Coordinates of C-alpha atoms in Angstrom, one line a residue:
M1 CA 149.0 0.4 130.2
T2 CA 152.0 -0.7 128.2
V3 CA 151.7 -2.3 124.7
T4 CA 152.8 -5.7 126.2
A5 CA 150.1 -5.5 128.8
T6 CA 147.5 -4.6 126.3
L7 CA 148.4 -7.5 124.0
N8 CA 148.4 -9.9 127.0
A9 CA 144.9 -8.6 128.0
R10 CA 143.6 -9.2 124.5
A11 CA 145.2 -12.7 124.4
R12 CA 143.4 -13.5 127.7
G13 CA 140.1 -12.1 126.3
S14 CA 140.5 -14.2 123.2
M15 CA 141.2 -17.3 125.3
W16 CA 138.0 -16.8 127.2
I17 CA 136.0 -16.2 124.0
D18 CA 137.5 -19.3 122.4
A19 CA 136.5 -21.3 125.5
G20 CA 133.0 -19.9 125.3
I21 CA 132.7 -20.8 121.6
L22 CA 134.0 -24.3 122.4
L23 CA 131.3 -24.7 125.1
C24 CA 128.7 -23.5 122.6
V25 CA 129.8 -26.0 120.0
A26 CA 129.8 -28.8 122.6
G27 CA 126.3 -27.7 123.7
L28 CA 125.0 -27.8 120.1
G29 CA 126.5 -31.3 119.7
F30 CA 124.8 -32.6 122.8
S31 CA 121.5 -30.9 121.8
A32 CA 121.6 -32.5 118.4
I33 CA 122.1 -35.9 120.1
E34 CA 119.1 -35.2 122.4
V35 CA 116.9 -34.2 119.5
A36 CA 117.9 -37.2 117.4
A37 CA 117.1 -39.5 120.4
E38 CA 113.6 -38.0 120.6
W39 CA 113.1 -38.6 116.9
E40 CA 114.1 -42.2 117.3
Q41 CA 111.6 -42.9 120.1
P42 CA 109.0 -45.5 119.4
L43 CA 105.7 -44.2 118.2
R44 CA 103.3 -43.8 121.2
A45 CA 99.5 -43.8 121.2
A46 CA 99.6 -40.7 123.4
V47 CA 102.4 -38.6 124.8
A48 CA 102.3 -37.5 128.4
I49 CA 103.3 -33.9 128.8
D50 CA 105.0 -33.0 132.0
L51 CA 103.8 -29.6 133.3
S52 CA 106.6 -29.1 135.8
P53 CA 109.0 -26.2 135.2
A54 CA 111.9 -28.7 135.1
A55 CA 110.7 -30.1 131.8
L56 CA 110.7 -26.7 130.0
P57 CA 114.4 -26.6 129.0
R58 CA 114.0 -29.9 127.2
Y59 CA 110.7 -28.9 125.6
A60 CA 112.2 -25.5 124.5
L61 CA 115.1 -27.4 122.8
Y62 CA 112.7 -29.6 120.9
S63 CA 110.6 -26.7 119.7
L64 CA 113.7 -24.6 118.8
A65 CA 115.2 -27.5 116.8
R66 CA 111.9 -27.9 114.8
G67 CA 111.8 -24.2 114.1
W68 CA 115.4 -24.0 112.8
I69 CA 115.2 -27.2 110.8
A70 CA 112.0 -25.8 109.1
Y71 CA 113.8 -22.5 108.5
A72 CA 116.7 -24.2 106.8
C73 CA 114.3 -26.0 104.5
S74 CA 112.4 -22.7 103.9
L75 CA 115.6 -20.8 103.0
A76 CA 116.7 -23.5 100.5
F77 CA 113.2 -23.6 99.0
T78 CA 113.1 -19.8 98.8
L79 CA 116.4 -19.4 97.0
L80 CA 115.7 -22.3 94.5
V81 CA 112.1 -21.6 93.7
A82 CA 112.2 -17.8 93.6
S83 CA 115.3 -18.0 91.3
W84 CA 113.5 -20.6 89.1
A85 CA 110.4 -18.4 88.8
F86 CA 112.5 -15.3 88.0
Y87 CA 114.6 -16.9 85.3
D88 CA 112.2 -19.4 83.7
L89 CA 109.3 -17.6 82.1
R90 CA 107.4 -20.8 81.3
A91 CA 107.8 -22.1 84.9
R92 CA 106.8 -18.7 86.2
R93 CA 103.4 -19.1 84.7
F94 CA 102.5 -21.9 87.0
L95 CA 104.9 -21.4 89.9
L96 CA 103.5 -18.0 91.0
P97 CA 99.9 -19.2 90.9
A98 CA 100.9 -22.4 92.6
L99 CA 102.6 -20.4 95.4
D100 CA 99.5 -18.3 95.7
V101 CA 97.3 -21.4 96.2
L102 CA 99.7 -23.1 98.6
Q103 CA 100.0 -19.9 100.7
S104 CA 96.2 -19.7 100.9
V105 CA 95.8 -23.3 102.1
P106 CA 95.5 -23.2 105.9
V107 CA 97.8 -25.3 108.1
L108 CA 95.0 -27.7 109.0
G109 CA 94.5 -28.2 105.3
F110 CA 98.0 -29.8 105.0
L111 CA 98.2 -31.4 108.5
P112 CA 95.7 -34.3 108.5
G113 CA 96.8 -36.0 105.3
L114 CA 100.5 -35.3 105.9
V115 CA 100.4 -36.6 109.5
L116 CA 98.6 -39.8 108.4
A117 CA 101.0 -40.4 105.5
L118 CA 104.2 -39.8 107.5
V119 CA 103.0 -41.9 110.4
G120 CA 102.3 -44.7 108.0
L121 CA 105.8 -44.2 106.4
F122 CA 107.5 -44.4 109.8
P123 CA 105.3 -46.8 111.8
G124 CA 108.1 -47.8 114.3
S125 CA 109.4 -44.5 115.4
N126 CA 108.5 -40.9 116.2
A127 CA 110.2 -39.6 113.1
G128 CA 107.0 -39.4 111.1
L129 CA 105.3 -37.1 113.6
E130 CA 108.5 -35.0 113.9
I131 CA 108.8 -34.6 110.2
A132 CA 105.1 -33.6 109.9
C133 CA 105.6 -31.0 112.6
V134 CA 108.6 -29.6 110.9
L135 CA 106.8 -29.4 107.6
M136 CA 103.9 -27.7 109.2
I137 CA 106.2 -25.0 110.6
F138 CA 107.8 -24.9 107.2
T139 CA 104.4 -24.0 105.6
G140 CA 104.1 -21.1 108.1
Q141 CA 107.5 -19.7 107.1
V142 CA 108.3 -20.3 103.5
W143 CA 105.7 -18.4 101.4
N144 CA 106.5 -15.0 102.8
M145 CA 110.3 -15.6 102.3
T146 CA 109.8 -16.8 98.7
F147 CA 107.7 -13.9 97.6
S148 CA 110.1 -11.4 99.3
Y149 CA 113.2 -12.9 97.6
Y150 CA 111.4 -13.1 94.2
D151 CA 110.4 -9.4 94.6
S152 CA 114.0 -8.5 95.4
L153 CA 115.3 -10.3 92.3
R154 CA 112.9 -8.2 90.2
G155 CA 114.2 -5.1 92.0
V156 CA 118.0 -5.6 91.2
P157 CA 119.0 -2.6 89.1
P158 CA 119.6 -3.6 85.5
D159 CA 123.0 -1.9 85.4
F160 CA 124.2 -4.3 88.1
R161 CA 123.4 -7.3 86.0
L162 CA 125.0 -5.6 83.0
L163 CA 128.2 -5.1 84.9
G164 CA 128.1 -8.7 86.0
R165 CA 128.0 -9.8 82.4
L166 CA 130.9 -7.5 81.5
Y167 CA 133.0 -8.9 84.3
G168 CA 132.3 -12.5 83.3
F169 CA 130.1 -13.4 86.2
R170 CA 128.7 -16.9 86.0
W171 CA 125.4 -17.8 87.7
Y172 CA 127.1 -18.5 91.0
H173 CA 129.0 -15.2 90.9
L174 CA 125.8 -13.4 90.0
F175 CA 123.9 -15.1 92.9
L176 CA 126.6 -14.6 95.6
R177 CA 127.8 -11.1 94.6
I178 CA 124.7 -9.3 93.2
E179 CA 121.4 -11.1 93.8
L180 CA 121.8 -12.4 97.4
P181 CA 123.4 -9.1 98.7
S182 CA 120.7 -7.0 97.0
G183 CA 118.0 -9.1 98.6
A184 CA 119.7 -9.6 102.0
Q185 CA 117.9 -6.9 104.0
G186 CA 114.4 -7.9 102.7
L187 CA 115.1 -11.6 103.1
L188 CA 116.4 -11.1 106.6
Y189 CA 113.5 -9.1 107.8
N190 CA 111.1 -11.6 106.2
S191 CA 113.1 -14.4 107.8
M192 CA 112.4 -12.9 111.2
V193 CA 108.6 -12.5 110.5
S194 CA 108.5 -16.0 108.9
M195 CA 110.1 -17.5 112.0
A196 CA 107.4 -15.8 113.9
G197 CA 104.8 -17.2 111.5
G198 CA 106.2 -20.7 112.3
W199 CA 105.9 -20.1 116.1
F200 CA 102.3 -18.8 115.6
F201 CA 101.0 -22.3 115.0
L202 CA 103.2 -24.1 117.4
S203 CA 100.4 -25.2 119.7
I204 CA 98.5 -26.7 116.7
T205 CA 101.4 -28.5 115.1
E206 CA 102.8 -29.9 118.4
A207 CA 99.5 -30.9 119.9
F208 CA 97.5 -32.0 116.9
R209 CA 94.4 -34.1 117.2
L210 CA 92.3 -35.7 114.5
G211 CA 89.0 -37.1 115.7
D212 CA 89.9 -39.6 118.5
Q213 CA 93.6 -39.9 117.5
D214 CA 96.2 -38.0 119.4
F215 CA 99.3 -36.9 117.4
R216 CA 101.2 -35.0 120.1
V217 CA 105.0 -34.3 120.3
P218 CA 106.7 -32.9 123.3
G219 CA 107.5 -29.1 123.0
L220 CA 106.5 -25.7 124.2
G221 CA 103.4 -25.7 122.0
S222 CA 102.1 -29.0 123.4
Y223 CA 103.1 -27.8 127.0
M224 CA 100.9 -24.7 126.6
S225 CA 98.1 -26.6 124.9
V226 CA 97.9 -29.1 127.9
A227 CA 98.2 -26.3 130.4
I228 CA 95.3 -24.4 128.8
E229 CA 93.2 -27.6 128.6
R230 CA 93.7 -28.3 132.3
G231 CA 93.3 -24.6 133.3
D232 CA 96.7 -24.7 135.0
A233 CA 97.5 -20.9 135.3
R234 CA 100.9 -21.6 136.9
A235 CA 102.0 -23.8 134.1
Q236 CA 100.8 -21.3 131.5
V237 CA 102.9 -18.6 133.1
F238 CA 106.0 -20.8 133.2
G239 CA 105.3 -21.7 129.5
L240 CA 105.0 -18.1 128.5
L241 CA 108.3 -17.2 130.3
A242 CA 110.1 -20.1 128.6
M243 CA 108.8 -19.0 125.2
G244 CA 109.9 -15.4 125.9
L245 CA 113.4 -16.5 126.9
V246 CA 113.8 -18.5 123.8
I247 CA 112.7 -15.6 121.6
V248 CA 115.0 -13.1 123.4
A249 CA 118.0 -15.4 123.1
V250 CA 117.5 -16.0 119.4
D251 CA 117.1 -12.3 118.8
R252 CA 120.2 -11.3 120.7
L253 CA 122.4 -14.1 119.3
V254 CA 121.1 -14.4 115.8
W255 CA 118.8 -11.8 114.4
G256 CA 120.3 -8.7 116.0
P257 CA 123.8 -9.3 114.6
L258 CA 122.4 -10.4 111.2
V259 CA 120.4 -7.2 110.9
L260 CA 123.4 -5.0 111.5
W261 CA 125.5 -7.2 109.1
S262 CA 122.9 -6.9 106.3
R263 CA 123.1 -3.1 106.3
R264 CA 126.4 -3.2 104.5
F265 CA 124.5 -4.5 101.4
K266 CA 122.3 -1.4 101.1
L267 CA 122.3 0.2 97.6
D268 CA 124.0 3.3 98.6
D269 CA 126.5 5.8 97.1
F270 CA 127.8 6.8 100.6
G271 CA 130.5 4.6 102.2
A272 CA 129.3 4.7 105.8
A273 CA 130.8 2.1 108.0
A274 CA 128.4 -0.7 109.1
E275 CA 127.7 -0.9 112.8
E276 CA 128.8 -4.1 114.5
S277 CA 127.0 -5.9 117.4
Q278 CA 128.7 -7.1 120.5
V279 CA 128.4 -10.7 119.3
Q280 CA 130.3 -9.7 116.1
R281 CA 133.0 -8.0 118.0
W282 CA 133.4 -11.1 120.3
L283 CA 133.7 -13.4 117.3
A284 CA 136.2 -11.1 115.6
R285 CA 138.5 -11.4 118.6
S286 CA 138.3 -15.2 118.6
R287 CA 141.3 -17.0 117.2
A288 CA 139.3 -20.1 116.6
M289 CA 136.8 -18.1 114.5
Q290 CA 139.6 -16.4 112.6
A291 CA 141.1 -19.7 111.7
A292 CA 137.7 -21.1 110.7
G293 CA 137.0 -18.0 108.6
A294 CA 140.4 -18.3 106.9
W295 CA 139.7 -22.0 106.1
C296 CA 136.3 -21.1 104.7
G297 CA 137.8 -18.4 102.5
R298 CA 140.4 -20.9 101.1
Q299 CA 137.6 -23.4 100.3
Y300 CA 135.5 -20.6 98.7
R301 CA 138.4 -19.7 96.4
R302 CA 139.1 -23.3 95.7
F303 CA 135.6 -24.3 94.6
I304 CA 134.4 -21.0 93.2
P305 CA 137.0 -19.6 90.8
P306 CA 137.1 -15.8 90.3
P307 CA 135.2 -14.4 87.3
V308 CA 137.0 -13.8 84.0
P309 CA 135.9 -10.6 82.2
A310 CA 134.4 -10.9 78.8
A311 CA 137.4 -9.1 77.1
L312 CA 139.8 -11.7 78.4
R313 CA 137.7 -14.6 77.4
I314 CA 137.4 -13.6 73.7
G315 CA 139.3 -16.1 71.5
A316 CA 139.7 -18.6 74.4
A317 CA 139.2 -22.2 73.2
G318 CA 135.6 -23.2 74.0
A319 CA 135.0 -20.2 76.2
D320 CA 131.9 -19.1 74.4
D321 CA 130.6 -22.5 73.5
P322 CA 127.1 -23.1 74.8
P323 CA 126.8 -25.7 77.5
A324 CA 125.3 -29.1 76.6
R325 CA 121.6 -29.0 77.7
G326 CA 120.2 -32.2 76.4
G327 CA 120.3 -34.2 79.6
G328 CA 119.2 -31.2 81.6
R329 CA 116.2 -30.7 79.4
W330 CA 115.1 -34.3 79.8
A331 CA 115.6 -34.2 83.5
Y332 CA 113.6 -31.0 83.7
R333 CA 110.8 -32.5 81.6
G334 CA 110.8 -35.7 83.7
F335 CA 110.5 -33.7 86.8
L336 CA 107.5 -31.7 85.4
A337 CA 105.8 -34.9 84.3
A338 CA 106.2 -36.5 87.7
A339 CA 104.9 -33.3 89.4
V340 CA 101.9 -33.2 87.0
A341 CA 101.1 -36.9 87.6
G342 CA 101.3 -36.5 91.4
L343 CA 99.1 -33.4 91.2
G344 CA 96.6 -35.2 89.1
W345 CA 96.4 -38.2 91.5
G346 CA 96.0 -35.8 94.5
L347 CA 93.2 -33.8 92.7
A348 CA 91.3 -37.0 91.9
R349 CA 91.3 -38.1 95.5
F350 CA 90.4 -34.5 96.6
A351 CA 87.5 -34.5 94.2
L352 CA 86.1 -37.7 95.6
L353 CA 85.9 -36.0 99.0
L354 CA 84.2 -32.9 97.6
F355 CA 81.4 -35.0 96.0
R356 CA 80.3 -36.1 99.5
V357 CA 79.4 -32.5 100.5
D358 CA 75.7 -31.6 99.9
L359 CA 74.3 -28.3 98.7
V360 CA 73.4 -27.3 102.3
G361 CA 76.9 -27.9 103.4
W362 CA 78.3 -25.8 100.5
G363 CA 75.9 -23.0 101.4
E364 CA 77.1 -22.9 105.0
I365 CA 80.8 -22.9 103.9
L366 CA 80.2 -20.0 101.5
A367 CA 78.4 -18.0 104.2
A368 CA 81.2 -18.7 106.7
A369 CA 83.7 -17.5 104.1
G370 CA 81.9 -14.2 103.8
W371 CA 82.2 -13.6 107.6
S372 CA 85.9 -14.5 107.6
F373 CA 86.5 -12.2 104.7
L374 CA 85.2 -9.2 106.6
R375 CA 87.3 -10.1 109.6
V376 CA 90.5 -10.5 107.5
L377 CA 89.8 -7.2 105.7
A378 CA 89.3 -5.4 109.1
A379 CA 92.5 -6.9 110.5
V380 CA 94.7 -6.0 107.5
A381 CA 93.2 -2.4 107.5
L382 CA 93.9 -2.0 111.2
G383 CA 97.4 -3.4 110.8
T384 CA 98.2 -1.1 107.9
A385 CA 97.0 2.0 109.8
W386 CA 99.7 1.7 112.5
T387 CA 102.5 -0.4 110.9
V388 CA 103.2 1.9 107.9
P389 CA 104.1 5.0 109.9
V390 CA 106.0 2.9 112.5
G391 CA 107.8 0.8 109.9
V392 CA 108.9 4.0 108.0
W393 CA 110.1 5.5 111.3
I394 CA 112.1 2.4 112.1
G395 CA 113.5 2.0 108.6
F396 CA 114.7 5.6 108.3
N397 CA 116.4 5.5 111.7
P398 CA 118.9 2.7 112.0
R399 CA 119.9 3.5 115.6
L400 CA 116.2 3.5 116.6
A401 CA 115.7 0.2 114.8
H402 CA 118.6 -1.3 116.7
R403 CA 117.0 -0.3 120.0
L404 CA 113.4 -1.2 119.2
Q405 CA 114.2 -4.5 117.3
P406 CA 114.4 -6.7 120.4
L407 CA 111.0 -5.5 121.5
I408 CA 109.4 -5.7 118.1
Q409 CA 111.0 -9.1 117.4
F410 CA 109.8 -10.4 120.7
A411 CA 106.2 -9.2 120.1
A412 CA 106.2 -10.6 116.5
S413 CA 107.8 -13.9 117.4
F414 CA 105.7 -14.7 120.4
P415 CA 103.0 -17.3 119.5
A416 CA 99.8 -15.3 120.0
P417 CA 97.5 -18.3 120.3
M418 CA 99.3 -19.0 123.7
V419 CA 97.6 -15.9 125.1
Y420 CA 94.4 -16.1 123.1
P421 CA 92.4 -17.5 126.1
W422 CA 93.4 -14.6 128.3
I423 CA 92.6 -12.0 125.6
L424 CA 89.2 -13.7 124.9
L425 CA 88.3 -13.7 128.6
L426 CA 89.1 -9.9 128.6
V427 CA 86.8 -9.5 125.6
L428 CA 84.1 -11.4 127.3
R429 CA 84.4 -9.3 130.5
V430 CA 83.7 -6.1 128.6
G431 CA 80.6 -7.6 127.2
G432 CA 82.0 -8.7 123.8
S433 CA 81.9 -11.9 121.9
L434 CA 84.2 -13.9 119.6
E435 CA 82.2 -12.7 116.6
W436 CA 84.1 -9.4 116.8
G437 CA 86.8 -10.4 119.3
A438 CA 88.3 -12.6 116.6
V439 CA 89.5 -9.5 114.7
P440 CA 92.1 -8.4 117.3
L441 CA 93.1 -12.1 117.6
I442 CA 93.7 -12.3 113.8
L443 CA 95.5 -8.9 114.0
L444 CA 98.0 -10.3 116.4
G445 CA 99.1 -12.8 113.9
T446 CA 99.1 -10.7 110.7
Q447 CA 100.3 -7.2 111.4
W448 CA 104.0 -8.1 111.7
Y449 CA 104.2 -9.1 108.0
I450 CA 103.3 -5.5 107.0
L451 CA 105.6 -3.9 109.6
F452 CA 108.7 -5.9 108.7
N453 CA 108.2 -5.5 104.9
V454 CA 107.7 -1.7 105.3
A455 CA 110.7 -1.4 107.6
A456 CA 112.9 -3.3 105.2
A457 CA 111.8 -1.2 102.2
A458 CA 112.4 2.0 104.2
A459 CA 115.8 0.8 105.4
A460 CA 116.8 0.0 101.8
V461 CA 116.1 3.5 100.4
P462 CA 119.5 4.9 99.2
A463 CA 121.0 7.7 101.2
D464 CA 121.2 10.0 98.1
I465 CA 117.4 9.7 97.7
L466 CA 117.0 10.7 101.3
S467 CA 119.4 13.6 100.7
A468 CA 117.4 14.7 97.6
A469 CA 114.2 14.6 99.6
A470 CA 115.8 16.7 102.3
L471 CA 117.1 19.3 99.8
L472 CA 113.6 19.6 98.3
R473 CA 112.3 20.4 101.8
L474 CA 109.3 18.2 101.4
G475 CA 107.1 18.2 104.5
G476 CA 103.7 16.9 105.7
W477 CA 101.5 15.1 103.4
A478 CA 103.5 16.1 100.3
R479 CA 106.5 14.2 101.8
W480 CA 104.4 11.1 102.3
R481 CA 102.7 11.3 98.9
K482 CA 105.8 12.1 96.7
F483 CA 108.6 10.4 98.6
I484 CA 107.8 8.0 101.5
L485 CA 104.8 6.1 100.1
P486 CA 106.4 5.5 96.7
S487 CA 109.6 4.4 98.3
V488 CA 108.0 1.8 100.5
F489 CA 105.1 0.8 98.3
P490 CA 106.8 -2.4 96.8
G491 CA 107.5 -3.6 100.4
L492 CA 104.0 -2.6 101.5
V493 CA 102.3 -4.6 98.7
T494 CA 104.5 -7.7 99.6
G495 CA 103.5 -7.2 103.2
W496 CA 99.8 -7.0 102.2
I497 CA 100.0 -10.2 100.2
T498 CA 101.7 -12.2 103.0
A499 CA 99.6 -10.5 105.8
A500 CA 96.3 -11.4 104.0
G501 CA 97.4 -15.0 103.6
G502 CA 98.5 -15.1 107.2
A503 CA 95.2 -13.6 108.3
W504 CA 93.2 -16.3 106.6
N505 CA 95.4 -18.9 108.2
A506 CA 95.0 -17.2 111.6
T507 CA 91.2 -17.6 111.4
I508 CA 91.5 -21.3 112.2
V509 CA 92.8 -20.4 115.7
S510 CA 91.1 -17.1 116.1
E511 CA 87.5 -18.2 115.4
F512 CA 87.7 -21.4 117.4
V513 CA 89.3 -20.8 120.9
H514 CA 89.7 -23.0 123.9
A515 CA 89.5 -20.9 127.1
G516 CA 88.6 -21.6 130.7
G517 CA 87.7 -25.2 129.9
Q518 CA 85.2 -24.2 127.2
V519 CA 85.2 -23.8 123.4
Y520 CA 84.2 -20.5 121.9
Q521 CA 83.3 -20.3 118.2
A522 CA 82.6 -17.5 115.8
T523 CA 80.7 -17.9 112.5
G524 CA 83.5 -18.2 110.0
L525 CA 85.5 -20.4 107.7
G526 CA 88.3 -20.8 110.2
A527 CA 86.0 -22.1 112.9
L528 CA 84.4 -24.5 110.4
I529 CA 87.8 -25.9 109.4
S530 CA 88.8 -26.4 113.1
R531 CA 85.5 -28.1 113.9
A532 CA 85.8 -30.4 110.9
T533 CA 89.3 -31.4 112.0
D534 CA 88.3 -32.0 115.6
V535 CA 85.6 -34.5 114.5
G536 CA 87.6 -36.0 111.5
N537 CA 85.0 -34.8 108.9
F538 CA 87.3 -35.0 105.9
P539 CA 84.8 -34.1 103.1
R540 CA 83.7 -30.9 105.0
L541 CA 87.3 -30.1 105.7
A542 CA 88.3 -30.5 102.1
A543 CA 85.5 -28.3 100.9
A544 CA 86.3 -25.6 103.4
V545 CA 90.0 -25.6 102.5
L546 CA 89.1 -25.4 98.8
V547 CA 86.9 -22.4 99.3
M548 CA 89.6 -20.6 101.4
A549 CA 92.2 -21.4 98.8
L550 CA 90.0 -20.1 96.0
V551 CA 89.1 -16.9 97.8
V552 CA 92.8 -16.1 98.7
A553 CA 94.1 -17.0 95.3
G554 CA 91.4 -14.9 93.6
I555 CA 92.2 -11.9 95.7
N556 CA 95.9 -12.4 95.0
R557 CA 95.3 -12.7 91.3
F558 CA 92.8 -9.7 90.8
V559 CA 93.9 -7.4 93.6
W560 CA 97.4 -7.9 94.9
R561 CA 99.2 -8.9 91.7
P562 CA 98.1 -5.8 89.8
L563 CA 99.2 -3.7 92.7
Q564 CA 102.5 -5.5 92.8
A565 CA 103.1 -5.0 89.1
F566 CA 102.4 -1.3 89.5
A567 CA 104.8 -1.0 92.4
N568 CA 107.6 -2.8 90.6
D569 CA 107.1 -0.8 87.4
R570 CA 106.6 2.7 89.0
C571 CA 108.2 2.6 92.5
R572 CA 111.5 0.8 92.1
F573 CA 114.9 2.5 92.3
G574 CA 117.0 1.9 89.3
N575 CA 114.1 1.3 86.9

């Protein structure tokens, strides 16, 4: 083929790629209009869910939009709050405990009050319910991402920060060129598992009921909830297929290319070329994307000036003058005062509910917490047993990770409660009960936190460390004890923290399951919370949520945090 023919073929290929990108942009625009129209619908007493397969594309669009809106909020929250906690020592003292407590509060602990408040705020439209649904998905995503990014900020090598100061980096240069790249792999892996955490509670957030009130929004979660209630196996199969297609599409178009792209930020002394996905190669051939990239580059250089090294700034007029902070301090103090006032008001209302629970009720709640604790412990232990070796195997083998990622991402992202009825029926057929059958159900929702964090930690091990381990010819248990476990231990601890919090949250759907037109319950705190929500018993719900929050926060404070401090002090590269 001549050079002219090759150039013409590339031009034709670029034209088709540009046409495809144009169609995708148009599709996104029409999808946004459709989602906005659903949000503006009048508030209905009950939403009729169409179980025909033809309704699934529209329901998939609604659920996907809620998930990505929640993820955008989670990412913004993560970057702001984790950076705030890292740089502000005074704020850190209450931010980290507050995050621990918020992570420990189950979804149903937030949902009733939030739904009622937002419905009252938007009485004439469906926007209140939609915002409540997005915020509930947000609570299933954000804590894992925040802890992961905060952990990566602590793990940035000190010499990187020193070089940043020498080159005159301001805070935005430090964020864009050092902190965000250093935390890219961990943040991305945790974004994937956090998106999976949001999908996990889809059937609860989209098909929420409080006593006799029905707060349902159309989506894949509500579709599956209605199909399970009616025992419609055909609709359940179609719902599972639709959910699977959504997960595969998101993985192939978004997460897969991003994982490959993030590997270029690995702390490595070897300049190996980063692998590119097919999507990246297509976009690189697009003239439209090239023009958009050039425009973004010009805007970046326009609004973010290059850093000026310290040696060049010496003697410059006003260059080293400290910035005025008076207004910022007053705004900061005002924000804290408003937050404390709002927290005090909320605690007062919460205390009034707690006073309505008698001693017998408190005894039942504490006993139920003990049973749930044993199930959570068993689920985390079982998850650790298989996810650590598999996560290390995946993290140390990038090609294998690329091949297995679609399967793992599909399994992690699939909302396990959608298949709980079938798993429970299988448990019952072998003579079991939900008392122990809840453990594998909890495991389905918590094991992925450990796997993704361990895989991210293993993938971030510098190549020179791998080479040193190979030269020492470490093998067997000595290799694990002296090299592998210390290398991945910070990620493993982060995975334990988020997995344990996710496991406690998962008890509310694992200990109280609808299957075959019946309700199956186990003795546990999750089942107690679900029952209290079903009947609208707010005092009992508040007491159970408080006990769960205290248990999880206490374990985080006295078990996980000391382990995390040890991991950061002893098992970090560059320390």
